[in-house]
Each structure stands twice: as C-alpha cells, then as structure tokens.
mmCIF file of C-alpha atoms in Angstrom:
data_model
loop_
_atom_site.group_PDB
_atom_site.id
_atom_site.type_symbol
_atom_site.label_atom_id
_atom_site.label_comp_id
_atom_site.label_asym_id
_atom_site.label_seq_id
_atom_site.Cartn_x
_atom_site.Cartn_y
_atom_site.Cartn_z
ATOM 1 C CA UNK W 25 102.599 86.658 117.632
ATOM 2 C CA UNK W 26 101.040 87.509 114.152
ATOM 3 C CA UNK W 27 99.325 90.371 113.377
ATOM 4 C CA UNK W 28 95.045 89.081 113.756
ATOM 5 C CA UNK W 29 96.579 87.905 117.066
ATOM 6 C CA UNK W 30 97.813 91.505 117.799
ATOM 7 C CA UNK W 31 94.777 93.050 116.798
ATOM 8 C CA UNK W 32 92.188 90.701 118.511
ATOM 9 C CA UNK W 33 94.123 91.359 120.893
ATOM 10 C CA UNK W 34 93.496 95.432 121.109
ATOM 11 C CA UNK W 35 89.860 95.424 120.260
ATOM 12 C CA UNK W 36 89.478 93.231 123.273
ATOM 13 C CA UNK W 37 91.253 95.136 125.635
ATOM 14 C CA UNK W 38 90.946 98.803 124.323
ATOM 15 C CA UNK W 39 89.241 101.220 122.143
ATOM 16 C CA UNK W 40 91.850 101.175 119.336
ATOM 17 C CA UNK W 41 92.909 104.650 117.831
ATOM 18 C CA UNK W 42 91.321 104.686 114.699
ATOM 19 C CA UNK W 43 87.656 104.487 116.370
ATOM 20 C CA UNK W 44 87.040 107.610 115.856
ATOM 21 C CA UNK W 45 83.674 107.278 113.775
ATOM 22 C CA UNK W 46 82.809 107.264 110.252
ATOM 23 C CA UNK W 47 85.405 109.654 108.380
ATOM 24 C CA UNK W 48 85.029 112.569 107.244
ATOM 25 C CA UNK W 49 85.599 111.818 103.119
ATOM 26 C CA UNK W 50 83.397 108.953 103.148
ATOM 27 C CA UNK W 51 80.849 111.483 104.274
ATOM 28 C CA UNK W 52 80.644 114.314 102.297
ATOM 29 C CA UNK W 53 81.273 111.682 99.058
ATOM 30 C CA UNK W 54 77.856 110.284 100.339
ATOM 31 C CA UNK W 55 76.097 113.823 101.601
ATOM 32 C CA UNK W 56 77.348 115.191 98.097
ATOM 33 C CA UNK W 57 75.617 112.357 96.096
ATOM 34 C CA UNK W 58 79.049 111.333 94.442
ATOM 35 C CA UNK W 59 78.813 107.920 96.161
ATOM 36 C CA UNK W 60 75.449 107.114 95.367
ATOM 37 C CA UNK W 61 73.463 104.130 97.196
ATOM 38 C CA UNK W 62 74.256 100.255 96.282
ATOM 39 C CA UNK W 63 76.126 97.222 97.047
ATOM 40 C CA UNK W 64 78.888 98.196 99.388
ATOM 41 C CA UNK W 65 82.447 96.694 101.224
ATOM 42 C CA UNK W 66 84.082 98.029 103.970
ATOM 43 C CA UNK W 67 87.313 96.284 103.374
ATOM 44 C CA UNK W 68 89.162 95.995 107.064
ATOM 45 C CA UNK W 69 85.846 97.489 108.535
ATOM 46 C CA UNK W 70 87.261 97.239 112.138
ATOM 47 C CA UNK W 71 84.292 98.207 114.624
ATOM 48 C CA UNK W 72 82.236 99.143 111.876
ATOM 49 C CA UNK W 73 81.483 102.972 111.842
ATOM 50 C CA UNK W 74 81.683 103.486 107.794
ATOM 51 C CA UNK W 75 80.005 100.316 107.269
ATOM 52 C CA UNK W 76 76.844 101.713 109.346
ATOM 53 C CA UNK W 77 76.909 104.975 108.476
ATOM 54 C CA UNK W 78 76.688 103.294 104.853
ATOM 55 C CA UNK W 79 73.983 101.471 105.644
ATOM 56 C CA UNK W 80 72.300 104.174 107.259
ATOM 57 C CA UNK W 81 72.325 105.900 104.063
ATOM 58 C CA UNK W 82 70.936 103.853 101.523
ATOM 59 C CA UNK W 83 73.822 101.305 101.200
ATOM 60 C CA UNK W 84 73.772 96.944 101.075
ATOM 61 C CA UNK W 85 77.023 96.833 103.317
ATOM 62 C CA UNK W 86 79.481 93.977 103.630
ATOM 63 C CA UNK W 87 81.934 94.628 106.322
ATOM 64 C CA UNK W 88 85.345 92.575 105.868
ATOM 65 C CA UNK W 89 87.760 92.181 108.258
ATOM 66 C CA UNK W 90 90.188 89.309 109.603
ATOM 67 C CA UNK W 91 89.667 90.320 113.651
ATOM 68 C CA UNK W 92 86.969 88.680 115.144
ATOM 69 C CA UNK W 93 86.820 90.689 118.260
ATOM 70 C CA UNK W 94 86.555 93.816 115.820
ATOM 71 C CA UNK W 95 83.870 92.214 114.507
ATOM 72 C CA UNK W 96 82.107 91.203 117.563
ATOM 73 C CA UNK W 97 82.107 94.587 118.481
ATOM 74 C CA UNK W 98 81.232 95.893 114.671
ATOM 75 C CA UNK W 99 78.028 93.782 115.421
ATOM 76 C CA UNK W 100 76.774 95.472 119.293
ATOM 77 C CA UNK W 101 77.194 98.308 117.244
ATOM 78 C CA UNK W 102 75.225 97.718 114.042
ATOM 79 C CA UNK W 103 72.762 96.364 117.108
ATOM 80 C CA UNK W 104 72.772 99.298 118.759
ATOM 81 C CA UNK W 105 72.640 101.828 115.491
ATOM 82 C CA UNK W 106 69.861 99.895 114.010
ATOM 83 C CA UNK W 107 71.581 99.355 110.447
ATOM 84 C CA UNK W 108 71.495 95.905 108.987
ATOM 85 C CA UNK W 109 75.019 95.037 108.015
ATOM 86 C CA UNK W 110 76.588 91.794 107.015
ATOM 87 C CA UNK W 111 79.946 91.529 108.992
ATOM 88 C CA UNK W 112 82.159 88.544 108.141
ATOM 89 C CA UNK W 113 85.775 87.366 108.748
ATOM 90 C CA UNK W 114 87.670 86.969 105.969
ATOM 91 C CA UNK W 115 91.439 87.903 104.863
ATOM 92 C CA UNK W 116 92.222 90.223 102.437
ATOM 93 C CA UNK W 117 95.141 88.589 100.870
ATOM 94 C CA UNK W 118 93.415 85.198 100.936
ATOM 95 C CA UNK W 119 89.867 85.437 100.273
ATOM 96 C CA UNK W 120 88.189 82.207 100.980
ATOM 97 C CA UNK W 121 84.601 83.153 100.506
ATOM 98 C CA UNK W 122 82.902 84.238 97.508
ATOM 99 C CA UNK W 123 81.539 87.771 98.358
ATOM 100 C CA UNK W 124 80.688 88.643 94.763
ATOM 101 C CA UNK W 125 80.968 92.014 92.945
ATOM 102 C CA UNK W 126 80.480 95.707 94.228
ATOM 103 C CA UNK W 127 79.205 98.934 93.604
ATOM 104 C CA UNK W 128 81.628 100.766 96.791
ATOM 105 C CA UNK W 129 84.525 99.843 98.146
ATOM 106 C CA UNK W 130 86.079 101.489 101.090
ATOM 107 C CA UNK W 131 89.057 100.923 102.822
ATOM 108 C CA UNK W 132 90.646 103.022 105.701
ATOM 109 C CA UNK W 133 94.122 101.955 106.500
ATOM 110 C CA UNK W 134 94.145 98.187 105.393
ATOM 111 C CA UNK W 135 96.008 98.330 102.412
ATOM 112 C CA UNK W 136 99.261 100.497 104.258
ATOM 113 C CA UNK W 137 99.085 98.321 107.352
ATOM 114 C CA UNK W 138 100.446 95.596 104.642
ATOM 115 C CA UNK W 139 104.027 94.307 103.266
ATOM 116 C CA UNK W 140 104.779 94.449 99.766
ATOM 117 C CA UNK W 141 104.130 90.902 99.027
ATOM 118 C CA UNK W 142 101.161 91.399 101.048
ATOM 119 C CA UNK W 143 99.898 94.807 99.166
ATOM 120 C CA UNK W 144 100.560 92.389 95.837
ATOM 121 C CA UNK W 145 97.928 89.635 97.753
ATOM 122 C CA UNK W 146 95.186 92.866 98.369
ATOM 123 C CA UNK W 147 95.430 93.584 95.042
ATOM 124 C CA UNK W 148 94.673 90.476 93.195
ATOM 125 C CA UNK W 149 92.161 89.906 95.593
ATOM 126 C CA UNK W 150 90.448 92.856 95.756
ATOM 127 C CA UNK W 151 90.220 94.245 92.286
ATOM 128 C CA UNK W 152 87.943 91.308 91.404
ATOM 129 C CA UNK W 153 85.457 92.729 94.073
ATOM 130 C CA UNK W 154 84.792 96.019 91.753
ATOM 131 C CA UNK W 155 82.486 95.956 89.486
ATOM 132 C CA UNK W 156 82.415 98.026 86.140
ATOM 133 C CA UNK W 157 82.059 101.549 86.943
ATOM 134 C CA UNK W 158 82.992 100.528 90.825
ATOM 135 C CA UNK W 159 83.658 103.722 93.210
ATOM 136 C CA UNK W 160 86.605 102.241 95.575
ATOM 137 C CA UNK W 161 87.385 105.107 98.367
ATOM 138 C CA UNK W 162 91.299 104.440 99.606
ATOM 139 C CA UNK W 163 92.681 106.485 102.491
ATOM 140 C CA UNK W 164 96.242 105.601 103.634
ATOM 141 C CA UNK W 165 99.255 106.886 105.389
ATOM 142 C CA UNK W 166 101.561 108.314 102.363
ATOM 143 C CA UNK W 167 104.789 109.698 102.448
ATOM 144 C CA UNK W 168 108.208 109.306 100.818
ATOM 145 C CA UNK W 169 109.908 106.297 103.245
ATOM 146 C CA UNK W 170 112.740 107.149 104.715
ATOM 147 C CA UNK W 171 115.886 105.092 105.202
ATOM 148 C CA UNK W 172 114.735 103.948 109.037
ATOM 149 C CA UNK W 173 111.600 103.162 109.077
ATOM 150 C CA UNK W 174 110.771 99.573 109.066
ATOM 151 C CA UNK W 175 107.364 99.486 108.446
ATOM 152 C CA UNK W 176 106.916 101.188 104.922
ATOM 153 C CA UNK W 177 104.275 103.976 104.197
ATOM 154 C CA UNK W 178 102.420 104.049 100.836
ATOM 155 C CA UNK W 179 105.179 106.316 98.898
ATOM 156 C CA UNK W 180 103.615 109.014 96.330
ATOM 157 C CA UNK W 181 102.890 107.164 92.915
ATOM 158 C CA UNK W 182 102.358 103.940 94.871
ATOM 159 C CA UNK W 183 99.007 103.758 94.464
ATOM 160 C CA UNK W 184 98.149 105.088 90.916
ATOM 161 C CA UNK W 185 100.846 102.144 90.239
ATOM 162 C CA UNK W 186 99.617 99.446 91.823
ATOM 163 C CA UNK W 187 95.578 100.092 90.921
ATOM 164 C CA UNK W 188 95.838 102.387 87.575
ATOM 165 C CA UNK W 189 95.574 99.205 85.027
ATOM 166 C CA UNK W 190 92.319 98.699 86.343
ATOM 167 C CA UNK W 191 90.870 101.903 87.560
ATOM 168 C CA UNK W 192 90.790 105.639 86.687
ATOM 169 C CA UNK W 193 92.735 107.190 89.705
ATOM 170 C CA UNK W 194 91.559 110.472 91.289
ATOM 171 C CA UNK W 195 93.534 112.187 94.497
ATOM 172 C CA UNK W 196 91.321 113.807 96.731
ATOM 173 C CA UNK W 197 93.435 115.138 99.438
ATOM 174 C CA UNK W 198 96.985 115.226 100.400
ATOM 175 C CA UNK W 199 98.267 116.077 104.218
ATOM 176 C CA UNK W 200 102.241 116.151 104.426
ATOM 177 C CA UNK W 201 103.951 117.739 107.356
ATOM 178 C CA UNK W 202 107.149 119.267 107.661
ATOM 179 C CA UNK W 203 109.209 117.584 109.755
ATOM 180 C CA UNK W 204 111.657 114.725 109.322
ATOM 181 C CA UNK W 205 111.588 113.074 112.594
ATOM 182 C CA UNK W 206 107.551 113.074 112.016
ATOM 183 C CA UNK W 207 106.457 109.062 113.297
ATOM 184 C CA UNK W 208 103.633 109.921 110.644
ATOM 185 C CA UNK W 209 104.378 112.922 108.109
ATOM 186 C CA UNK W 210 101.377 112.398 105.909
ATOM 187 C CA UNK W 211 98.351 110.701 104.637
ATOM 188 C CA UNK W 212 96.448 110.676 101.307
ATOM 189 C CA UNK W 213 92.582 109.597 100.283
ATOM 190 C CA UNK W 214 91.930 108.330 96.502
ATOM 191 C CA UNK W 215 88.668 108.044 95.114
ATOM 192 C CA UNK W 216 88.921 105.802 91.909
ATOM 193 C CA UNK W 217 86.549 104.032 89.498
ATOM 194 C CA UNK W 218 86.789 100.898 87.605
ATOM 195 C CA UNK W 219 87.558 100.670 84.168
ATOM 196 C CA UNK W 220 84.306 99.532 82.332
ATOM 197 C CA UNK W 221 86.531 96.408 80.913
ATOM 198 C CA UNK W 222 84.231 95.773 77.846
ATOM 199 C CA UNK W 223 85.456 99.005 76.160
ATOM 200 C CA UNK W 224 88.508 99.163 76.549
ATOM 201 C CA UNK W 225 90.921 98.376 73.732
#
C-alpha cells in the first residue's frame, strides 16, 4: 500500500495527530505583520487549519495536498469557518496543474515525510511556486539521523542546502532533546525569502 493510500486511509478513519490547529509560528508571523496578506499555499494542507486561519486573515489561500479524504474534510471545515479557500489535489513531486506563483508558502511536515529522491522532486517543483521576494514558512522534524532509523529526519544543514541557491535562509526555532533512544529528538521551523532573481549576479 503506498503512502496517499495510507493517509486516505487515516483521515477517514481518525483524527490524525497533527490536527492540532493552526500552529503556533504561522501565527505570530501573521499577528506580528511579518507575513503580510497575499497570495498564499499551504503545501500538504491536510484538514486545512493554516490554510483558514490564512484566509481568515487577509490571505488568497491555495491548499495543496495529495489526500482526498484530507481534503474532503479541509472543505466541511473551510464550510464551517466561513473562509473561502481553494483546496485541490495535487502531488508535490509531480505537479500536474498550473497553480501559478506565490506570495506565502507554508508547509508543515511535507517536505520530511519524503525520501531523498522525493525531497529532490519537492524541490524542483516547488521553488517555481515562489515568487520574487516569496516568504516560504518550513517546519520539519530535524535531527542528526542515526544509524537505525529507516525513515530519515531532515539532518541540520539539510535545508539551507537544499533551498539556499534560491532563497535567503533564516532559522527561527530549534527544539532538540536529549535522549538517544528519542522516536523524535527534535524539530526545526525556517522562515526564508526568495532571491529577487533579476539582481542577482
């Protein structure tokens, strides 16, 4: 069974962990006016909690995501909020619509959830969604892997390396915790901006 059959599989059946409502950076970015109001993406929106409270504040929100029982459910609760957002099901390491350009991206958890080949699939596909000057706000699980674990983390440096040719790269927060036998030791957010392409050498 692949994965979009794993998780329509959850939303169906369960309220999946990460409901848990619209987190918490993606809030005070917004409440402190350093993600200002314009076209955004929730990329792997899930049920749809930042994309509403988005458009509840100000926002044009695109949800992405490649489960449609997420998305059903993303849509009751647009319904139910009374935010106007435009939820579609799409892949993000093989984009087959034409979404255009961005001012905000968001994603909570896509990009770790991914394979190496498949993290090199998000990236040419997503950078193209970020316009000049584009805010992108990336949360993931981060920690150095270690030898046992299947399923690999985002290690330290793996972002700034995989998105720092086309964006400036700033860390917001850092958890680790101590602890080697941990199932989850740490997570990191990023907030980073596109490189305005036109000046640059």
């Amino acid at each position: 069974m692949d994965s979009r059959h794993l998780y329509n599989l959850g939303y169906r059946l369960a309220r999946m962990p990460w409901e848990i409502g619209p987190r918490a950076e993606l809030v005070e970015l917004v409440r402190s006016g350093r993600l200002a109001p314009g076209r955004a993406v929730d990329l792997g929106c899930g049920t749809g909690a930042n994309a509403i409270f988005l458009a509840r504040h100000g926002f044009e929100v695109t949800g992405l995501d490649f489960a449609s029982a997420a998305l059903a459910k993303a849509r009751r609760n647009a319904d139910r909020a009374g935010a106007g957002v435009r939820f579609v099901e799409d892949d993000l390491t093989r984009l087959r619509q034409d979404h255009g350009d961005f001012d905000v991206l968001v994603d909570y958890g896509t990009l770790d959830d991914l394979s190496p080949a498949g993290r090199d699939r998000y990236v040419a596909n997503v950078v193209p969604l970020a316009r000049p000057g584009a805010r992108f706000l990336l949360w993931c699980f981060e920690w150095t892997p270690r030898r046992w674990e299947r399923l690999r983390p985002m290690a330290p440096g793996e972002v700034r390396e995989r998105f720092g040719g086309h964006f400036a790269v700033e860390r917001l927060t850092r958890t680790t915790v101590t602890g080697r036998w941990r199932l989850i030791p740490g997570h990191a957010a990023y907030l980073m901006t596109r490189h305005d392409e036109v000046n640059l050498p």
